[in-house]
């Protein structure tokens, strides 16, 4: 039996003219009956085209002492973003919430890869 800790790579297309993705988390909360149930540990977003305007990936809760407005990543072909959905202690990270700003006059293409916590029961 072969087990992969990553889901299949997914290619996503956002149509031009306002398509967006509301802020969300990639992790799932484990069942109270299965506290060691694996969840998505990390997310890798790979941008496949340049988007001159709009379509930024937004992390609304990502704040630090220099920025209290969240973080935005502009889509550019060849650029990738890796972020963790879990903290070092195994708890989920609420600051990993992310979404996509509306596209404007261009399509946005990206591929995402979800890596799971390797604890398998």
JSON list of C-alpha atoms in Angstrom, two decimals:
[
{"chain": "A", "resi": 1, "resn": "UNK", "atom": "CA", "xyz": [0.00, 0.00, 0.00]},
{"chain": "A", "resi": 2, "resn": "UNK", "atom": "CA", "xyz": [1.41, 3.38, -1.03]},
{"chain": "A", "resi": 3, "resn": "UNK", "atom": "CA", "xyz": [0.37, 6.52, 0.81]},
{"chain": "A", "resi": 4, "resn": "UNK", "atom": "CA", "xyz": [1.16, 10.04, -0.34]},
{"chain": "A", "resi": 5, "resn": "UNK", "atom": "CA", "xyz": [1.21, 12.96, 2.06]},
{"chain": "A", "resi": 6, "resn": "UNK", "atom": "CA", "xyz": [0.24, 15.32, -0.75]},
{"chain": "A", "resi": 7, "resn": "UNK", "atom": "CA", "xyz": [-3.00, 15.69, -2.65]},
{"chain": "A", "resi": 8, "resn": "UNK", "atom": "CA", "xyz": [-2.93, 15.70, -6.44]},
{"chain": "A", "resi": 9, "resn": "UNK", "atom": "CA", "xyz": [-1.77, 18.96, -7.97]},
{"chain": "A", "resi": 10, "resn": "UNK", "atom": "CA", "xyz": [-4.74, 21.12, -8.93]},
{"chain": "A", "resi": 11, "resn": "UNK", "atom": "CA", "xyz": [-4.81, 23.77, -11.65]},
{"chain": "A", "resi": 12, "resn": "UNK", "atom": "CA", "xyz": [-7.23, 26.62, -11.02]},
{"chain": "A", "resi": 13, "resn": "UNK", "atom": "CA", "xyz": [-8.51, 29.23, -13.46]},
{"chain": "A", "resi": 14, "resn": "UNK", "atom": "CA", "xyz": [-10.01, 32.52, -12.33]},
{"chain": "A", "resi": 15, "resn": "UNK", "atom": "CA", "xyz": [-11.97, 34.15, -15.14]},
{"chain": "A", "resi": 16, "resn": "UNK", "atom": "CA", "xyz": [-11.42, 37.81, -15.91]},
{"chain": "A", "resi": 17, "resn": "UNK", "atom": "CA", "xyz": [-14.03, 40.29, -14.81]},
{"chain": "A", "resi": 18, "resn": "UNK", "atom": "CA", "xyz": [-14.23, 39.88, -11.06]},
{"chain": "A", "resi": 19, "resn": "UNK", "atom": "CA", "xyz": [-13.87, 36.21, -10.19]},
{"chain": "A", "resi": 20, "resn": "UNK", "atom": "CA", "xyz": [-12.51, 35.86, -6.66]},
{"chain": "A", "resi": 21, "resn": "UNK", "atom": "CA", "xyz": [-12.20, 33.43, -3.76]},
{"chain": "A", "resi": 22, "resn": "UNK", "atom": "CA", "xyz": [-13.39, 34.48, -0.33]},
{"chain": "A", "resi": 23, "resn": "UNK", "atom": "CA", "xyz": [-10.91, 34.20, 2.57]},
{"chain": "A", "resi": 24, "resn": "UNK", "atom": "CA", "xyz": [-10.77, 30.65, 3.95]},
{"chain": "A", "resi": 25, "resn": "UNK", "atom": "CA", "xyz": [-8.44, 28.17, 5.63]},
{"chain": "A", "resi": 26, "resn": "UNK", "atom": "CA", "xyz": [-7.00, 25.07, 3.97]},
{"chain": "A", "resi": 27, "resn": "UNK", "atom": "CA", "xyz": [-6.87, 23.03, 7.18]},
{"chain": "A", "resi": 28, "resn": "UNK", "atom": "CA", "xyz": [-9.71, 20.93, 8.50]},
{"chain": "A", "resi": 29, "resn": "UNK", "atom": "CA", "xyz": [-10.55, 20.61, 12.18]},
{"chain": "A", "resi": 30, "resn": "UNK", "atom": "CA", "xyz": [-9.98, 17.06, 13.41]},
{"chain": "A", "resi": 31, "resn": "UNK", "atom": "CA", "xyz": [-12.92, 15.17, 14.83]},
{"chain": "A", "resi": 32, "resn": "UNK", "atom": "CA", "xyz": [-13.08, 15.19, 18.63]},
{"chain": "A", "resi": 33, "resn": "UNK", "atom": "CA", "xyz": [-13.00, 11.37, 18.39]},
{"chain": "A", "resi": 34, "resn": "UNK", "atom": "CA", "xyz": [-9.81, 11.35, 16.23]},
{"chain": "A", "resi": 35, "resn": "UNK", "atom": "CA", "xyz": [-7.55, 13.98, 17.69]},
{"chain": "A", "resi": 36, "resn": "UNK", "atom": "CA", "xyz": [-4.60, 12.72, 15.63]},
{"chain": "A", "resi": 37, "resn": "UNK", "atom": "CA", "xyz": [-6.53, 12.87, 12.35]},
{"chain": "A", "resi": 38, "resn": "UNK", "atom": "CA", "xyz": [-4.20, 14.36, 9.76]},
{"chain": "A", "resi": 39, "resn": "UNK", "atom": "CA", "xyz": [-4.93, 17.73, 8.23]},
{"chain": "A", "resi": 40, "resn": "UNK", "atom": "CA", "xyz": [-3.39, 19.92, 5.55]},
{"chain": "A", "resi": 41, "resn": "UNK", "atom": "CA", "xyz": [-0.03, 20.95, 6.97]},
{"chain": "A", "resi": 42, "resn": "UNK", "atom": "CA", "xyz": [1.23, 23.23, 4.19]},
{"chain": "A", "resi": 43, "resn": "UNK", "atom": "CA", "xyz": [-0.03, 24.85, 1.00]},
{"chain": "A", "resi": 44, "resn": "UNK", "atom": "CA", "xyz": [2.04, 25.68, -2.08]},
{"chain": "A", "resi": 45, "resn": "UNK", "atom": "CA", "xyz": [0.52, 28.12, -4.61]},
{"chain": "A", "resi": 46, "resn": "UNK", "atom": "CA", "xyz": [2.33, 28.38, -7.96]},
{"chain": "A", "resi": 47, "resn": "UNK", "atom": "CA", "xyz": [1.38, 31.19, -10.31]},
{"chain": "A", "resi": 48, "resn": "UNK", "atom": "CA", "xyz": [1.23, 30.18, -13.98]},
{"chain": "A", "resi": 49, "resn": "UNK", "atom": "CA", "xyz": [0.71, 33.56, -15.64]},
{"chain": "A", "resi": 50, "resn": "UNK", "atom": "CA", "xyz": [1.27, 37.27, -15.08]},
{"chain": "A", "resi": 51, "resn": "UNK", "atom": "CA", "xyz": [-1.79, 39.20, -13.94]},
{"chain": "A", "resi": 52, "resn": "UNK", "atom": "CA", "xyz": [-1.14, 42.93, -14.45]},
{"chain": "A", "resi": 53, "resn": "UNK", "atom": "CA", "xyz": [-3.99, 44.06, -12.22]},
{"chain": "A", "resi": 54, "resn": "UNK", "atom": "CA", "xyz": [-6.14, 42.35, -9.58]},
{"chain": "A", "resi": 55, "resn": "UNK", "atom": "CA", "xyz": [-6.17, 38.69, -8.59]},
{"chain": "A", "resi": 56, "resn": "UNK", "atom": "CA", "xyz": [-3.72, 39.07, -5.71]},
{"chain": "A", "resi": 57, "resn": "UNK", "atom": "CA", "xyz": [-3.64, 36.31, -3.13]},
{"chain": "A", "resi": 58, "resn": "UNK", "atom": "CA", "xyz": [-4.56, 38.02, 0.12]},
{"chain": "A", "resi": 59, "resn": "UNK", "atom": "CA", "xyz": [-3.70, 36.96, 3.66]},
{"chain": "A", "resi": 60, "resn": "UNK", "atom": "CA", "xyz": [-5.97, 39.29, 5.68]},
{"chain": "A", "resi": 61, "resn": "UNK", "atom": "CA", "xyz": [-4.75, 38.11, 9.10]},
{"chain": "A", "resi": 62, "resn": "UNK", "atom": "CA", "xyz": [-1.03, 38.17, 8.28]},
{"chain": "A", "resi": 63, "resn": "UNK", "atom": "CA", "xyz": [0.09, 41.19, 10.29]},
{"chain": "A", "resi": 64, "resn": "UNK", "atom": "CA", "xyz": [3.34, 42.25, 11.89]},
{"chain": "A", "resi": 65, "resn": "UNK", "atom": "CA", "xyz": [4.81, 45.38, 13.46]},
{"chain": "A", "resi": 66, "resn": "UNK", "atom": "CA", "xyz": [5.31, 46.94, 10.00]},
{"chain": "A", "resi": 67, "resn": "UNK", "atom": "CA", "xyz": [1.94, 46.12, 8.47]},
{"chain": "A", "resi": 68, "resn": "UNK", "atom": "CA", "xyz": [-1.51, 45.79, 10.02]},
{"chain": "A", "resi": 69, "resn": "UNK", "atom": "CA", "xyz": [-3.44, 45.50, 6.75]},
{"chain": "A", "resi": 70, "resn": "UNK", "atom": "CA", "xyz": [-2.59, 41.92, 5.83]},
{"chain": "A", "resi": 71, "resn": "UNK", "atom": "CA", "xyz": [-0.35, 40.69, 3.07]},
{"chain": "A", "resi": 72, "resn": "UNK", "atom": "CA", "xyz": [-1.00, 40.49, -0.69]},
{"chain": "A", "resi": 73, "resn": "UNK", "atom": "CA", "xyz": [0.98, 38.55, -3.28]},
{"chain": "A", "resi": 74, "resn": "UNK", "atom": "CA", "xyz": [0.80, 39.68, -6.90]},
{"chain": "A", "resi": 75, "resn": "UNK", "atom": "CA", "xyz": [0.41, 36.80, -9.38]},
{"chain": "A", "resi": 76, "resn": "UNK", "atom": "CA", "xyz": [3.48, 36.53, -11.62]},
{"chain": "A", "resi": 77, "resn": "UNK", "atom": "CA", "xyz": [4.44, 33.53, -13.76]},
{"chain": "A", "resi": 78, "resn": "UNK", "atom": "CA", "xyz": [7.03, 31.40, -11.97]},
{"chain": "A", "resi": 79, "resn": "UNK", "atom": "CA", "xyz": [6.34, 32.89, -8.54]},
{"chain": "A", "resi": 80, "resn": "UNK", "atom": "CA", "xyz": [5.27, 30.58, -5.72]},
{"chain": "A", "resi": 81, "resn": "UNK", "atom": "CA", "xyz": [3.98, 31.03, -2.18]},
{"chain": "A", "resi": 82, "resn": "UNK", "atom": "CA", "xyz": [4.47, 28.40, 0.51]},
{"chain": "A", "resi": 83, "resn": "UNK", "atom": "CA", "xyz": [2.63, 28.78, 3.80]},
{"chain": "A", "resi": 84, "resn": "UNK", "atom": "CA", "xyz": [1.92, 26.57, 6.76]},
{"chain": "A", "resi": 85, "resn": "UNK", "atom": "CA", "xyz": [-1.60, 25.80, 7.94]},
{"chain": "A", "resi": 86, "resn": "UNK", "atom": "CA", "xyz": [-0.40, 24.40, 11.26]},
{"chain": "A", "resi": 87, "resn": "UNK", "atom": "CA", "xyz": [1.83, 25.67, 14.02]},
{"chain": "A", "resi": 88, "resn": "UNK", "atom": "CA", "xyz": [4.90, 23.82, 15.30]},
{"chain": "A", "resi": 89, "resn": "UNK", "atom": "CA", "xyz": [2.88, 22.48, 18.25]},
{"chain": "A", "resi": 90, "resn": "UNK", "atom": "CA", "xyz": [0.33, 20.83, 15.92]},
{"chain": "A", "resi": 91, "resn": "UNK", "atom": "CA", "xyz": [-2.45, 23.38, 16.38]},
{"chain": "A", "resi": 92, "resn": "UNK", "atom": "CA", "xyz": [-4.02, 24.95, 13.30]},
{"chain": "A", "resi": 93, "resn": "UNK", "atom": "CA", "xyz": [-2.83, 28.45, 12.38]},
{"chain": "A", "resi": 94, "resn": "UNK", "atom": "CA", "xyz": [-5.69, 30.93, 12.08]},
{"chain": "A", "resi": 95, "resn": "UNK", "atom": "CA", "xyz": [-3.31, 33.45, 10.47]},
{"chain": "A", "resi": 96, "resn": "UNK", "atom": "CA", "xyz": [-3.07, 31.19, 7.40]},
{"chain": "A", "resi": 97, "resn": "UNK", "atom": "CA", "xyz": [-6.49, 32.44, 6.24]},
{"chain": "A", "resi": 98, "resn": "UNK", "atom": "CA", "xyz": [-6.24, 33.52, 2.59]},
{"chain": "A", "resi": 99, "resn": "UNK", "atom": "CA", "xyz": [-8.32, 34.31, -0.48]},
{"chain": "A", "resi": 100, "resn": "UNK", "atom": "CA", "xyz": [-8.07, 35.83, -3.93]},
{"chain": "A", "resi": 101, "resn": "UNK", "atom": "CA", "xyz": [-8.86, 39.43, -4.75]},
{"chain": "A", "resi": 102, "resn": "UNK", "atom": "CA", "xyz": [-11.17, 39.88, -7.76]},
{"chain": "A", "resi": 103, "resn": "UNK", "atom": "CA", "xyz": [-9.62, 39.56, -11.18]},
{"chain": "A", "resi": 104, "resn": "UNK", "atom": "CA", "xyz": [-10.09, 42.53, -13.50]},
{"chain": "A", "resi": 105, "resn": "UNK", "atom": "CA", "xyz": [-9.27, 42.38, -17.21]},
{"chain": "A", "resi": 106, "resn": "UNK", "atom": "CA", "xyz": [-7.13, 39.24, -17.15]},
{"chain": "A", "resi": 107, "resn": "UNK", "atom": "CA", "xyz": [-7.46, 35.57, -16.27]},
{"chain": "A", "resi": 108, "resn": "UNK", "atom": "CA", "xyz": [-5.45, 34.16, -13.40]},
{"chain": "A", "resi": 109, "resn": "UNK", "atom": "CA", "xyz": [-4.02, 30.64, -13.54]},
{"chain": "A", "resi": 110, "resn": "UNK", "atom": "CA", "xyz": [-2.39, 28.88, -10.63]},
{"chain": "A", "resi": 111, "resn": "UNK", "atom": "CA", "xyz": [-1.58, 25.41, -9.40]},
{"chain": "A", "resi": 112, "resn": "UNK", "atom": "CA", "xyz": [-1.96, 24.43, -5.78]},
{"chain": "A", "resi": 113, "resn": "UNK", "atom": "CA", "xyz": [-0.50, 21.59, -3.81]},
{"chain": "A", "resi": 114, "resn": "UNK", "atom": "CA", "xyz": [-1.71, 20.61, -0.34]},
{"chain": "A", "resi": 115, "resn": "UNK", "atom": "CA", "xyz": [0.68, 18.67, 1.87]},
{"chain": "A", "resi": 116, "resn": "UNK", "atom": "CA", "xyz": [-0.85, 16.71, 4.76]},
{"chain": "A", "resi": 117, "resn": "UNK", "atom": "CA", "xyz": [0.47, 16.16, 8.24]},
{"chain": "A", "resi": 118, "resn": "UNK", "atom": "CA", "xyz": [2.24, 12.80, 7.90]},
{"chain": "A", "resi": 119, "resn": "UNK", "atom": "CA", "xyz": [0.63, 11.28, 11.02]},
{"chain": "A", "resi": 120, "resn": "UNK", "atom": "CA", "xyz": [-1.65, 8.60, 9.63]},
{"chain": "A", "resi": 121, "resn": "UNK", "atom": "CA", "xyz": [-3.84, 6.36, 11.70]}
]
